[in-house]
mmCIF file of C-alpha atoms in Angstrom:
data_model
loop_
_atom_site.group_PDB
_atom_site.id
_atom_site.type_symbol
_atom_site.label_atom_id
_atom_site.label_comp_id
_atom_site.label_asym_id
_atom_site.label_seq_id
_atom_site.Cartn_x
_atom_site.Cartn_y
_atom_site.Cartn_z
ATOM 1 C CA MET A 1 4.461 -17.484 -27.979
ATOM 2 C CA SER A 2 2.914 -14.243 -27.980
ATOM 3 C CA ARG A 3 0.320 -12.641 -30.342
ATOM 4 C CA LYS A 4 -1.003 -9.212 -30.733
ATOM 5 C CA TRP A 5 -4.749 -7.866 -32.076
ATOM 6 C CA SER A 6 -5.139 -4.685 -34.076
ATOM 7 C CA SER A 7 -6.270 -1.610 -32.484
ATOM 8 C CA PRO A 8 -9.871 -1.335 -33.240
ATOM 9 C CA ALA A 9 -11.450 1.740 -35.380
ATOM 10 C CA ARG A 10 -13.091 4.146 -33.113
ATOM 11 C CA THR A 11 -14.084 7.793 -32.913
ATOM 12 C CA SER A 12 -12.656 8.361 -29.754
ATOM 13 C CA SER A 13 -9.292 6.733 -28.505
ATOM 14 C CA ALA A 14 -11.747 5.673 -25.146
ATOM 15 C CA ALA A 15 -13.913 4.134 -27.045
ATOM 16 C CA ILE A 16 -14.892 0.756 -27.344
ATOM 17 C CA ASN A 17 -15.172 -1.141 -30.757
ATOM 18 C CA GLU A 18 -18.396 -3.245 -31.015
ATOM 19 C CA GLN A 19 -17.737 -4.672 -34.443
ATOM 20 C CA THR A 20 -15.150 -6.951 -33.493
ATOM 21 C CA ALA A 21 -15.853 -10.717 -31.966
ATOM 22 C CA SER A 22 -14.322 -9.556 -28.927
ATOM 23 C CA PRO A 23 -14.349 -5.792 -27.453
ATOM 24 C CA VAL A 24 -11.505 -4.071 -26.980
ATOM 25 C CA GLN A 25 -11.692 -0.886 -24.467
ATOM 26 C CA VAL A 26 -8.602 1.608 -25.323
ATOM 27 C CA LEU A 27 -7.169 4.733 -23.407
ATOM 28 C CA GLY A 28 -5.361 6.874 -25.423
ATOM 29 C CA ARG A 29 -2.454 9.215 -24.477
ATOM 30 C CA ASP A 30 -4.855 12.012 -24.390
ATOM 31 C CA GLU A 31 -6.754 10.248 -21.741
ATOM 32 C CA ILE A 32 -4.125 9.222 -19.914
ATOM 33 C CA LYS A 33 -2.756 12.681 -19.679
ATOM 34 C CA ALA A 34 -6.006 14.263 -18.597
ATOM 35 C CA MET A 35 -6.748 12.023 -16.006
ATOM 36 C CA GLY A 36 -3.269 13.247 -13.852
ATOM 37 C CA ALA A 37 -2.174 9.751 -13.891
ATOM 38 C CA SER A 38 1.209 9.295 -12.368
ATOM 39 C CA THR A 39 1.227 5.516 -12.180
ATOM 40 C CA VAL A 40 -0.078 2.604 -14.155
ATOM 41 C CA LYS A 41 -2.120 1.965 -11.214
ATOM 42 C CA ASP A 42 -4.133 5.300 -11.671
ATOM 43 C CA ILE A 43 -4.467 4.378 -15.364
ATOM 44 C CA VAL A 44 -5.900 1.024 -15.232
ATOM 45 C CA ASP A 45 -7.976 2.048 -12.123
ATOM 46 C CA THR A 46 -10.718 3.883 -14.636
ATOM 47 C CA LEU A 47 -11.377 0.957 -16.761
ATOM 48 C CA THR A 48 -15.112 0.090 -15.388
ATOM 49 C CA ALA A 49 -14.063 -3.828 -15.754
ATOM 50 C CA LYS A 50 -11.027 -3.523 -13.380
ATOM 51 C CA THR A 51 -12.028 -5.191 -9.691
ATOM 52 C CA SER A 52 -10.077 -4.451 -6.722
ATOM 53 C CA ASP A 53 -7.219 -6.873 -6.029
ATOM 54 C CA LEU A 54 -3.632 -7.095 -4.543
ATOM 55 C CA THR A 55 -1.840 -3.304 -4.679
ATOM 56 C CA ASP A 56 0.967 -2.096 -2.705
ATOM 57 C CA LEU A 57 -0.685 -0.247 -0.404
ATOM 58 C CA GLY A 58 -3.102 -3.170 1.210
ATOM 59 C CA SER A 59 -0.513 -6.045 0.756
ATOM 60 C CA SER A 60 1.719 -5.771 3.793
ATOM 61 C CA ASN A 61 0.192 -9.417 4.898
ATOM 62 C CA SER A 62 0.922 -10.636 1.232
ATOM 63 C CA PHE A 63 3.043 -13.393 -0.008
ATOM 64 C CA SER A 64 3.487 -10.737 -2.619
ATOM 65 C CA SER A 65 3.915 -7.409 -0.344
ATOM 66 C CA GLY A 66 4.795 -3.993 -2.168
ATOM 67 C CA ALA A 67 3.412 -5.036 -5.156
ATOM 68 C CA THR A 68 0.083 -4.303 -7.263
ATOM 69 C CA GLY A 69 -1.394 -6.965 -9.830
ATOM 70 C CA LEU A 70 -4.665 -6.273 -12.282
ATOM 71 C CA SER A 71 -7.860 -8.320 -11.845
ATOM 72 C CA LEU A 72 -10.866 -8.047 -14.313
ATOM 73 C CA ARG A 73 -14.506 -8.706 -14.023
ATOM 74 C CA ASN A 74 -13.780 -9.855 -10.623
ATOM 75 C CA LEU A 75 -11.801 -13.172 -11.634
ATOM 76 C CA GLY A 76 -8.427 -12.357 -9.820
ATOM 77 C CA LYS A 77 -5.191 -11.486 -11.016
ATOM 78 C CA GLY A 78 -3.952 -15.199 -11.609
ATOM 79 C CA SER A 79 -6.620 -15.181 -14.345
ATOM 80 C CA THR A 80 -5.916 -11.733 -16.000
ATOM 81 C CA LEU A 81 -3.084 -11.528 -18.499
ATOM 82 C CA THR A 82 -0.758 -8.083 -18.535
ATOM 83 C CA LEU A 83 1.071 -7.335 -21.552
ATOM 84 C CA LEU A 84 3.287 -4.940 -22.479
ATOM 85 C CA ASN A 85 3.583 -3.959 -26.339
ATOM 86 C CA GLY A 86 1.756 -7.296 -26.834
ATOM 87 C CA ARG A 87 4.213 -9.290 -25.401
ATOM 88 C CA ARG A 88 4.527 -11.233 -22.080
ATOM 89 C CA VAL A 89 6.553 -10.069 -18.993
ATOM 90 C CA SER A 90 8.393 -11.440 -16.324
ATOM 91 C CA ASN A 91 6.114 -12.290 -13.385
ATOM 92 C CA PHE A 92 6.574 -10.597 -10.102
ATOM 93 C CA GLY A 93 9.610 -12.742 -8.090
ATOM 94 C CA THR A 94 6.580 -14.480 -5.499
ATOM 95 C CA ALA A 95 3.453 -15.842 -6.336
ATOM 96 C CA ASP A 96 0.582 -14.548 -4.208
ATOM 97 C CA GLY A 97 -0.708 -16.999 -1.518
ATOM 98 C CA GLY A 98 2.232 -19.134 -3.076
ATOM 99 C CA GLN A 99 0.065 -20.178 -5.980
ATOM 100 C CA GLN A 100 -1.151 -16.941 -7.815
ATOM 101 C CA THR A 101 1.208 -15.430 -10.667
ATOM 102 C CA PHE A 102 1.028 -11.924 -11.874
ATOM 103 C CA VAL A 103 2.782 -8.974 -13.407
ATOM 104 C CA ASN A 104 3.904 -5.999 -10.863
ATOM 105 C CA ILE A 105 2.487 -3.093 -12.815
ATOM 106 C CA ASP A 106 4.636 -0.712 -10.424
ATOM 107 C CA SER A 107 7.492 -2.395 -12.018
ATOM 108 C CA ILE A 108 6.229 -0.372 -15.682
ATOM 109 C CA PRO A 109 6.829 3.317 -16.417
ATOM 110 C CA SER A 110 3.663 5.275 -17.098
ATOM 111 C CA GLU A 111 4.890 8.394 -19.055
ATOM 112 C CA VAL A 112 5.958 6.495 -22.198
ATOM 113 C CA ILE A 113 2.695 4.515 -22.361
ATOM 114 C CA GLU A 114 1.120 5.613 -25.510
ATOM 115 C CA ARG A 115 -2.355 3.823 -25.195
ATOM 116 C CA VAL A 116 -3.789 0.906 -22.829
ATOM 117 C CA GLU A 117 -6.031 -1.649 -24.704
ATOM 118 C CA VAL A 118 -8.047 -4.269 -22.713
ATOM 119 C CA LEU A 119 -9.774 -7.108 -23.731
ATOM 120 C CA LEU A 120 -12.718 -7.455 -22.131
ATOM 121 C CA ASP A 121 -13.894 -10.945 -23.204
ATOM 122 C CA GLY A 122 -11.937 -14.064 -21.961
ATOM 123 C CA ALA A 123 -8.973 -14.627 -24.309
ATOM 124 C CA SER A 124 -7.927 -18.384 -23.084
ATOM 125 C CA ALA A 125 -8.095 -19.983 -26.378
ATOM 126 C CA ILE A 126 -5.333 -18.016 -27.607
ATOM 127 C CA TYR A 127 -3.206 -16.691 -24.303
ATOM 128 C CA GLY A 128 -4.038 -19.802 -22.150
ATOM 129 C CA SER A 129 -5.918 -20.198 -18.740
ATOM 130 C CA ASP A 130 -3.731 -16.943 -17.528
ATOM 131 C CA ALA A 131 -6.163 -15.112 -19.457
ATOM 132 C CA ILE A 132 -9.757 -16.312 -18.477
ATOM 133 C CA ALA A 133 -10.576 -12.743 -16.991
ATOM 134 C CA GLY A 134 -9.451 -10.668 -20.138
ATOM 135 C CA VAL A 135 -6.039 -9.269 -21.385
ATOM 136 C CA VAL A 136 -4.613 -5.487 -20.502
ATOM 137 C CA ASN A 137 -1.905 -4.473 -23.369
ATOM 138 C CA ILE A 138 0.389 -1.521 -22.386
ATOM 139 C CA ILE A 139 1.488 -0.308 -25.544
ATOM 140 C CA THR A 140 4.766 2.224 -25.436
ATOM 141 C CA ARG A 141 5.674 4.629 -27.491
ATOM 142 C CA LYS A 142 7.605 3.232 -30.512
ATOM 143 C CA GLU A 143 10.469 5.940 -30.864
ATOM 144 C CA PHE A 144 11.567 9.369 -29.930
ATOM 145 C CA SER A 145 13.739 11.940 -30.658
ATOM 146 C CA GLY A 146 15.096 14.715 -28.610
ATOM 147 C CA LEU A 147 15.233 15.622 -24.637
ATOM 148 C CA THR A 148 12.047 15.692 -22.567
ATOM 149 C CA LEU A 149 12.373 16.634 -18.630
ATOM 150 C CA ARG A 150 8.970 15.854 -16.489
ATOM 151 C CA ALA A 151 8.279 16.823 -12.748
ATOM 152 C CA GLY A 152 5.121 16.616 -11.053
ATOM 153 C CA ALA A 153 3.560 16.677 -7.372
ATOM 154 C CA ARG A 154 0.136 15.625 -6.239
ATOM 155 C CA GLN A 155 -1.345 16.101 -2.773
ATOM 156 C CA SER A 156 -4.658 17.271 -1.261
ATOM 157 C CA LEU A 157 -5.524 21.249 -0.738
ATOM 158 C CA VAL A 158 -7.570 20.304 2.227
ATOM 159 C CA LYS A 159 -5.280 17.533 4.010
ATOM 160 C CA SER A 160 -2.220 18.579 2.516
ATOM 161 C CA ASP A 161 -0.353 16.205 4.868
ATOM 162 C CA LEU A 162 -2.080 13.100 3.482
ATOM 163 C CA ASP A 163 -1.708 11.466 -0.048
ATOM 164 C CA ARG A 164 1.513 13.222 -1.405
ATOM 165 C CA ASP A 165 3.588 11.576 -4.141
ATOM 166 C CA GLN A 166 6.162 13.076 -6.540
ATOM 167 C CA THR A 167 7.047 11.873 -9.898
ATOM 168 C CA ALA A 168 10.129 12.955 -12.207
ATOM 169 C CA SER A 169 11.324 11.586 -15.375
ATOM 170 C CA VAL A 170 13.461 12.044 -18.410
ATOM 171 C CA THR A 171 13.130 10.874 -21.950
ATOM 172 C CA TRP A 172 16.340 11.282 -24.392
ATOM 173 C CA GLY A 173 16.545 9.751 -28.021
ATOM 174 C CA LEU A 174 18.146 9.546 -31.387
ATOM 175 C CA GLY A 175 17.384 9.043 -34.739
ATOM 176 C CA ASP A 176 14.557 9.091 -37.136
ATOM 177 C CA PHE A 177 12.733 5.795 -38.221
ATOM 178 C CA ASN A 178 11.087 7.015 -41.104
ATOM 179 C CA SER A 179 13.821 9.054 -42.325
ATOM 180 C CA GLN A 180 17.000 7.579 -41.245
ATOM 181 C CA GLY A 181 16.111 3.811 -40.832
ATOM 182 C CA TRP A 182 16.628 3.598 -36.869
ATOM 183 C CA ASN A 183 15.892 4.905 -33.436
ATOM 184 C CA VAL A 184 17.018 4.738 -30.151
ATOM 185 C CA PHE A 185 15.539 5.989 -26.879
ATOM 186 C CA ASN A 186 15.781 5.491 -23.096
ATOM 187 C CA HIS A 187 13.487 6.396 -20.293
ATOM 188 C CA LEU A 188 13.815 6.769 -16.759
ATOM 189 C CA GLU A 189 11.223 7.313 -14.154
ATOM 190 C CA LEU A 190 11.589 8.220 -10.313
ATOM 191 C CA PHE A 191 7.967 8.203 -8.017
ATOM 192 C CA HIS A 192 7.895 8.393 -4.352
ATOM 193 C CA ARG A 193 4.836 8.079 -1.798
ATOM 194 C CA SER A 194 5.027 9.825 1.139
ATOM 195 C CA PRO A 195 3.551 7.735 4.125
ATOM 196 C CA TYR A 196 1.366 8.868 7.037
ATOM 197 C CA ASP A 197 0.392 7.243 10.247
ATOM 198 C CA ASP A 198 -2.919 6.300 12.357
ATOM 199 C CA ARG A 199 -2.085 9.425 14.508
ATOM 200 C CA ALA A 200 -1.972 11.922 11.346
ATOM 201 C CA ILE A 201 -5.950 10.957 10.785
ATOM 202 C CA LYS A 202 -7.415 10.814 14.323
ATOM 203 C CA ASN A 203 -8.742 14.534 14.142
ATOM 204 C CA ARG A 204 -10.256 13.985 10.533
ATOM 205 C CA LEU A 205 -12.263 10.891 12.141
ATOM 206 C CA PRO A 206 -15.906 11.820 12.600
ATOM 207 C CA ASP A 207 -17.403 11.888 16.333
ATOM 208 C CA TRP A 208 -19.658 9.180 15.579
ATOM 209 C CA TYR A 209 -16.882 6.696 14.411
ATOM 210 C CA VAL A 210 -14.723 7.281 17.385
ATOM 211 C CA THR A 211 -17.712 6.989 20.139
ATOM 212 C CA HIS A 212 -19.416 4.061 18.448
ATOM 213 C CA VAL A 213 -17.361 2.264 15.952
ATOM 214 C CA SER A 214 -13.631 2.560 17.626
ATOM 215 C CA PRO A 215 -13.653 3.992 20.985
ATOM 216 C CA THR A 216 -10.079 3.080 21.610
ATOM 217 C CA PHE A 217 -8.868 4.616 17.961
ATOM 218 C CA GLY A 218 -5.912 7.029 19.574
ATOM 219 C CA VAL A 219 -5.873 5.730 22.921
ATOM 220 C CA LYS A 220 -2.076 5.437 23.884
ATOM 221 C CA SER A 221 -0.707 2.289 25.153
ATOM 222 C CA THR A 222 0.930 1.857 28.782
ATOM 223 C CA TYR A 223 2.983 -0.711 27.487
ATOM 224 C CA SER A 224 5.606 1.511 27.396
ATOM 225 C CA THR A 225 9.566 2.070 28.638
ATOM 226 C CA PRO A 226 10.284 1.748 31.276
ATOM 227 C CA GLY A 227 6.753 0.858 32.105
ATOM 228 C CA ASN A 228 4.271 1.532 34.830
ATOM 229 C CA TYR A 229 3.066 -0.446 37.985
ATOM 230 C CA PHE A 230 -0.519 -1.540 38.294
ATOM 231 C CA GLY A 231 -1.572 -3.705 41.412
ATOM 232 C CA LYS A 232 -4.165 -3.201 44.481
ATOM 233 C CA TYR A 233 -3.560 -2.494 48.099
ATOM 234 C CA PRO A 234 -5.006 -5.508 50.665
ATOM 235 C CA ASN A 235 -7.629 -4.677 52.533
ATOM 236 C CA PRO A 236 -7.156 -4.501 55.400
ATOM 237 C CA TYR A 237 -3.579 -3.126 55.166
ATOM 238 C CA PRO A 238 -2.161 -2.296 58.828
ATOM 239 C CA ALA A 239 0.982 -0.629 57.199
ATOM 240 C CA ASN A 240 -1.002 2.295 55.970
ATOM 241 C CA PRO A 241 -4.870 2.128 56.416
ATOM 242 C CA SER A 242 -5.276 5.064 53.965
ATOM 243 C CA LEU A 243 -4.032 2.953 51.256
ATOM 244 C CA ALA A 244 -6.186 -0.490 51.893
ATOM 245 C CA GLY A 245 -8.175 -1.408 48.772
ATOM 246 C CA LYS A 246 -6.551 1.273 46.638
ATOM 247 C CA SER A 247 -5.492 0.715 43.297
ATOM 248 C CA ILE A 248 -1.651 1.045 42.338
ATOM 249 C CA ALA A 249 -1.384 3.185 39.088
ATOM 250 C CA THR A 250 1.446 4.760 38.530
ATOM 251 C CA ALA A 251 4.694 5.136 36.053
ATOM 252 C CA ALA A 252 7.617 3.473 36.565
ATOM 253 C CA PRO A 253 10.665 5.774 37.524
ATOM 254 C CA GLY A 254 12.748 6.890 34.509
ATOM 255 C CA CYS A 255 9.702 7.819 32.556
ATOM 256 C CA ALA A 256 10.600 10.510 29.979
ATOM 257 C CA PRO A 257 8.682 13.486 30.736
ATOM 258 C CA GLU A 258 7.317 13.816 26.860
ATOM 259 C CA LEU A 259 5.797 10.246 27.844
ATOM 260 C CA LEU A 260 4.038 10.610 30.854
ATOM 261 C CA GLU A 261 -0.043 11.332 30.601
ATOM 262 C CA ASP A 262 -2.366 11.296 33.650
ATOM 263 C CA GLY A 263 0.551 9.851 35.942
ATOM 264 C CA LEU A 264 1.316 6.977 33.553
ATOM 265 C CA CYS A 265 3.981 6.461 31.310
ATOM 266 C CA LYS A 266 2.202 6.156 27.409
ATOM 267 C CA PHE A 267 3.431 5.013 24.478
ATOM 268 C CA ASP A 268 1.889 6.455 21.430
ATOM 269 C CA GLN A 269 1.334 3.227 19.122
ATOM 270 C CA TRP A 270 -0.624 4.785 16.734
ATOM 271 C CA ALA A 271 2.143 6.858 15.511
ATOM 272 C CA ARG A 272 4.310 3.538 14.885
ATOM 273 C CA VAL A 273 0.823 2.399 12.831
ATOM 274 C CA GLY A 274 1.523 2.578 8.976
ATOM 275 C CA ALA A 275 -2.183 4.138 7.244
ATOM 276 C CA HIS A 276 -0.109 4.815 4.070
ATOM 277 C CA ALA A 277 2.650 2.534 2.887
ATOM 278 C CA GLU A 278 5.697 4.697 1.613
ATOM 279 C CA ALA A 279 6.950 3.616 -1.645
ATOM 280 C CA ASP A 280 9.795 4.389 -3.839
ATOM 281 C CA ARG A 281 10.486 3.216 -7.365
ATOM 282 C CA ALA A 282 13.171 3.735 -10.391
ATOM 283 C CA ASN A 283 11.959 2.162 -13.982
ATOM 284 C CA PHE A 284 13.932 2.362 -16.639
ATOM 285 C CA MET A 285 13.366 1.515 -20.545
ATOM 286 C CA SER A 286 15.518 1.402 -23.499
ATOM 287 C CA SER A 287 13.992 0.761 -26.824
ATOM 288 C CA GLY A 288 15.553 0.336 -30.259
ATOM 289 C CA ARG A 289 14.491 -0.328 -34.212
ATOM 290 C CA LEU A 290 16.263 -1.000 -37.046
ATOM 291 C CA LYS A 291 14.589 -0.865 -40.470
ATOM 292 C CA ILE A 292 16.482 -3.545 -42.520
ATOM 293 C CA ASN A 293 14.386 -3.304 -45.248
ATOM 294 C CA ASP A 294 10.734 -2.656 -46.684
ATOM 295 C CA ASN A 295 9.558 -5.884 -45.308
ATOM 296 C CA LEU A 296 11.773 -6.636 -41.908
ATOM 297 C CA ASN A 297 12.456 -4.596 -38.803
ATOM 298 C CA ALA A 298 14.465 -5.263 -36.154
ATOM 299 C CA PHE A 299 13.647 -4.221 -32.200
ATOM 300 C CA ALA A 300 15.114 -4.809 -28.755
ATOM 301 C CA GLU A 301 13.757 -3.636 -25.586
ATOM 302 C CA ILE A 302 15.332 -3.487 -22.176
ATOM 303 C CA THR A 303 13.359 -2.682 -19.129
ATOM 304 C CA LEU A 304 14.550 -2.509 -15.307
ATOM 305 C CA SER A 305 12.947 -1.536 -12.354
ATOM 306 C CA ASP A 306 13.754 -1.469 -8.735
ATOM 307 C CA THR A 307 10.583 -0.855 -6.491
ATOM 308 C CA LYS A 308 10.576 -0.723 -2.663
ATOM 309 C CA THR A 309 7.488 -0.337 -0.223
ATOM 310 C CA THR A 310 7.833 0.370 3.182
ATOM 311 C CA PHE A 311 5.127 -1.137 5.698
ATOM 312 C CA TYR A 312 5.368 -0.389 9.555
ATOM 313 C CA ASN A 313 3.062 -1.315 12.261
ATOM 314 C CA ALA A 314 3.383 -1.093 16.572
ATOM 315 C CA PRO A 315 4.037 -4.292 18.188
ATOM 316 C CA ALA A 316 0.838 -6.137 19.117
ATOM 317 C CA THR A 317 1.755 -6.000 22.737
ATOM 318 C CA MET A 318 1.441 -2.581 22.504
ATOM 319 C CA SER A 319 -2.455 -2.289 21.776
ATOM 320 C CA TYR A 320 -3.050 -2.568 25.908
ATOM 321 C CA THR A 321 -4.333 0.689 27.161
ATOM 322 C CA GLY A 322 -4.624 -0.109 30.938
ATOM 323 C CA THR A 323 -8.329 -1.324 30.638
ATOM 324 C CA PRO A 324 -9.180 -3.497 33.609
ATOM 325 C CA SER A 325 -9.346 -7.629 32.828
ATOM 326 C CA ARG A 326 -12.514 -9.097 33.914
ATOM 327 C CA TRP A 327 -13.323 -12.583 34.628
ATOM 328 C CA PHE A 328 -15.748 -14.864 36.145
ATOM 329 C CA ASN A 329 -15.119 -16.070 39.690
ATOM 330 C CA ALA A 330 -16.745 -19.492 40.148
ATOM 331 C CA GLN A 331 -16.869 -19.588 43.905
ATOM 332 C CA THR A 332 -18.490 -16.084 44.358
ATOM 333 C CA ARG A 333 -20.433 -16.357 41.213
ATOM 334 C CA GLN A 334 -19.696 -12.744 40.576
ATOM 335 C CA LEU A 335 -17.823 -11.109 37.485
ATOM 336 C CA GLU A 336 -14.878 -9.756 38.813
ATOM 337 C CA SER A 337 -11.966 -7.367 37.545
ATOM 338 C CA PHE A 338 -8.294 -6.590 37.972
ATOM 339 C CA HIS A 339 -5.498 -4.508 36.799
ATOM 340 C CA ARG A 340 -2.258 -6.477 35.244
ATOM 341 C CA ALA A 341 1.280 -5.603 36.372
ATOM 342 C CA ASN A 342 3.499 -5.239 33.831
ATOM 343 C CA ALA A 343 6.415 -3.760 32.299
ATOM 344 C CA ALA A 344 8.115 -2.982 29.255
ATOM 345 C CA GLY A 345 9.517 -5.937 27.643
ATOM 346 C CA GLY A 346 8.254 -8.456 29.900
ATOM 347 C CA PRO A 347 4.871 -10.480 30.002
ATOM 348 C CA PRO A 348 1.871 -9.246 32.002
ATOM 349 C CA VAL A 349 1.333 -10.946 35.591
ATOM 350 C CA GLN A 350 -1.076 -11.787 37.759
ATOM 351 C CA PRO A 351 -3.010 -9.422 40.061
ATOM 352 C CA VAL A 352 -0.461 -8.097 43.251
ATOM 353 C CA GLN A 353 -0.555 -6.588 46.278
ATOM 354 C CA LEU A 354 2.454 -4.654 47.205
ATOM 355 C CA PRO A 355 3.084 -2.545 50.271
ATOM 356 C CA ASP A 356 4.895 0.414 48.593
ATOM 357 C CA PRO A 357 3.931 2.097 45.241
ATOM 358 C CA VAL A 358 7.347 3.861 44.972
ATOM 359 C CA ALA A 359 9.483 0.589 45.584
ATOM 360 C CA LEU A 360 7.326 -1.922 43.498
ATOM 361 C CA PRO A 361 9.611 -3.918 41.290
ATOM 362 C CA LEU A 362 9.483 -4.285 37.751
ATOM 363 C CA CYS A 363 8.353 -7.774 36.682
#
């Protein structure tokens, strides 16, 4: 069973009503338009009671990857109830962590939102345990007549290749509920967020971060195709005394010229690490209202959504950058090091001592 609370009396559409038993914060259509929000997440991020929780950008390792859930007062999305027009909506298909069920707000179109009401107090006595933290009630437009087309794009003027998204929507409707007693409208909303990888932000990192926090950030990996040869010639080495004791570090034959760097075949794994996931969403809403008599109205609502978030990452084995491996020799009681011989697709092997660097076999 669902229940509604009446909108509080207020002097502005973003006020908090202090005269009701439970405070209700309201964000009206004017405030939503002024903030330039293109998604429901953009809207609720302005709420002071909202705390960080699951987002589609940071959910790549979650049971509910690609979804965004609301959390109020740091009590978790499983304790925050999200309503659409005062009624419950279906939860996301998989529970986060296998336990916490929640509503994916990315599936709610933002252009038809009339206001957002936030009950800042617990409402478990009315709605149950999933409203301990509070309730977020998203109210959409009740009627629309005519045709409206909208399109928008956002990006940074300083970093134009980062944080870009585009939206497009169409709303069309017929009928006047007050004069004709009926109204039907439909709304289709499309959203696209452009991705970028770690390589794109490499040159934007401060020097102190690269020097002291993550010195290997942006360093290309020697785990590449067709691979590299690593090893050390024995000492003495009668076959060619000039090579005795020298290290072997050379690209395997067949390495593409664009992958050669410092004599090694390298793979840019940072260009494969997604720092900002790509997202494509299509949300549809249809609403109809019919006035039966002065005391009775009939209504129907349909919402459909197709959301897709693309995460990508480099294989973990490609994080090896050719740094020597160190080990403690118990016999000599000294710390020693060696380079590992490896090839693309094959596991690292122990130190090798081979006579000819151009004839080294792949491992």
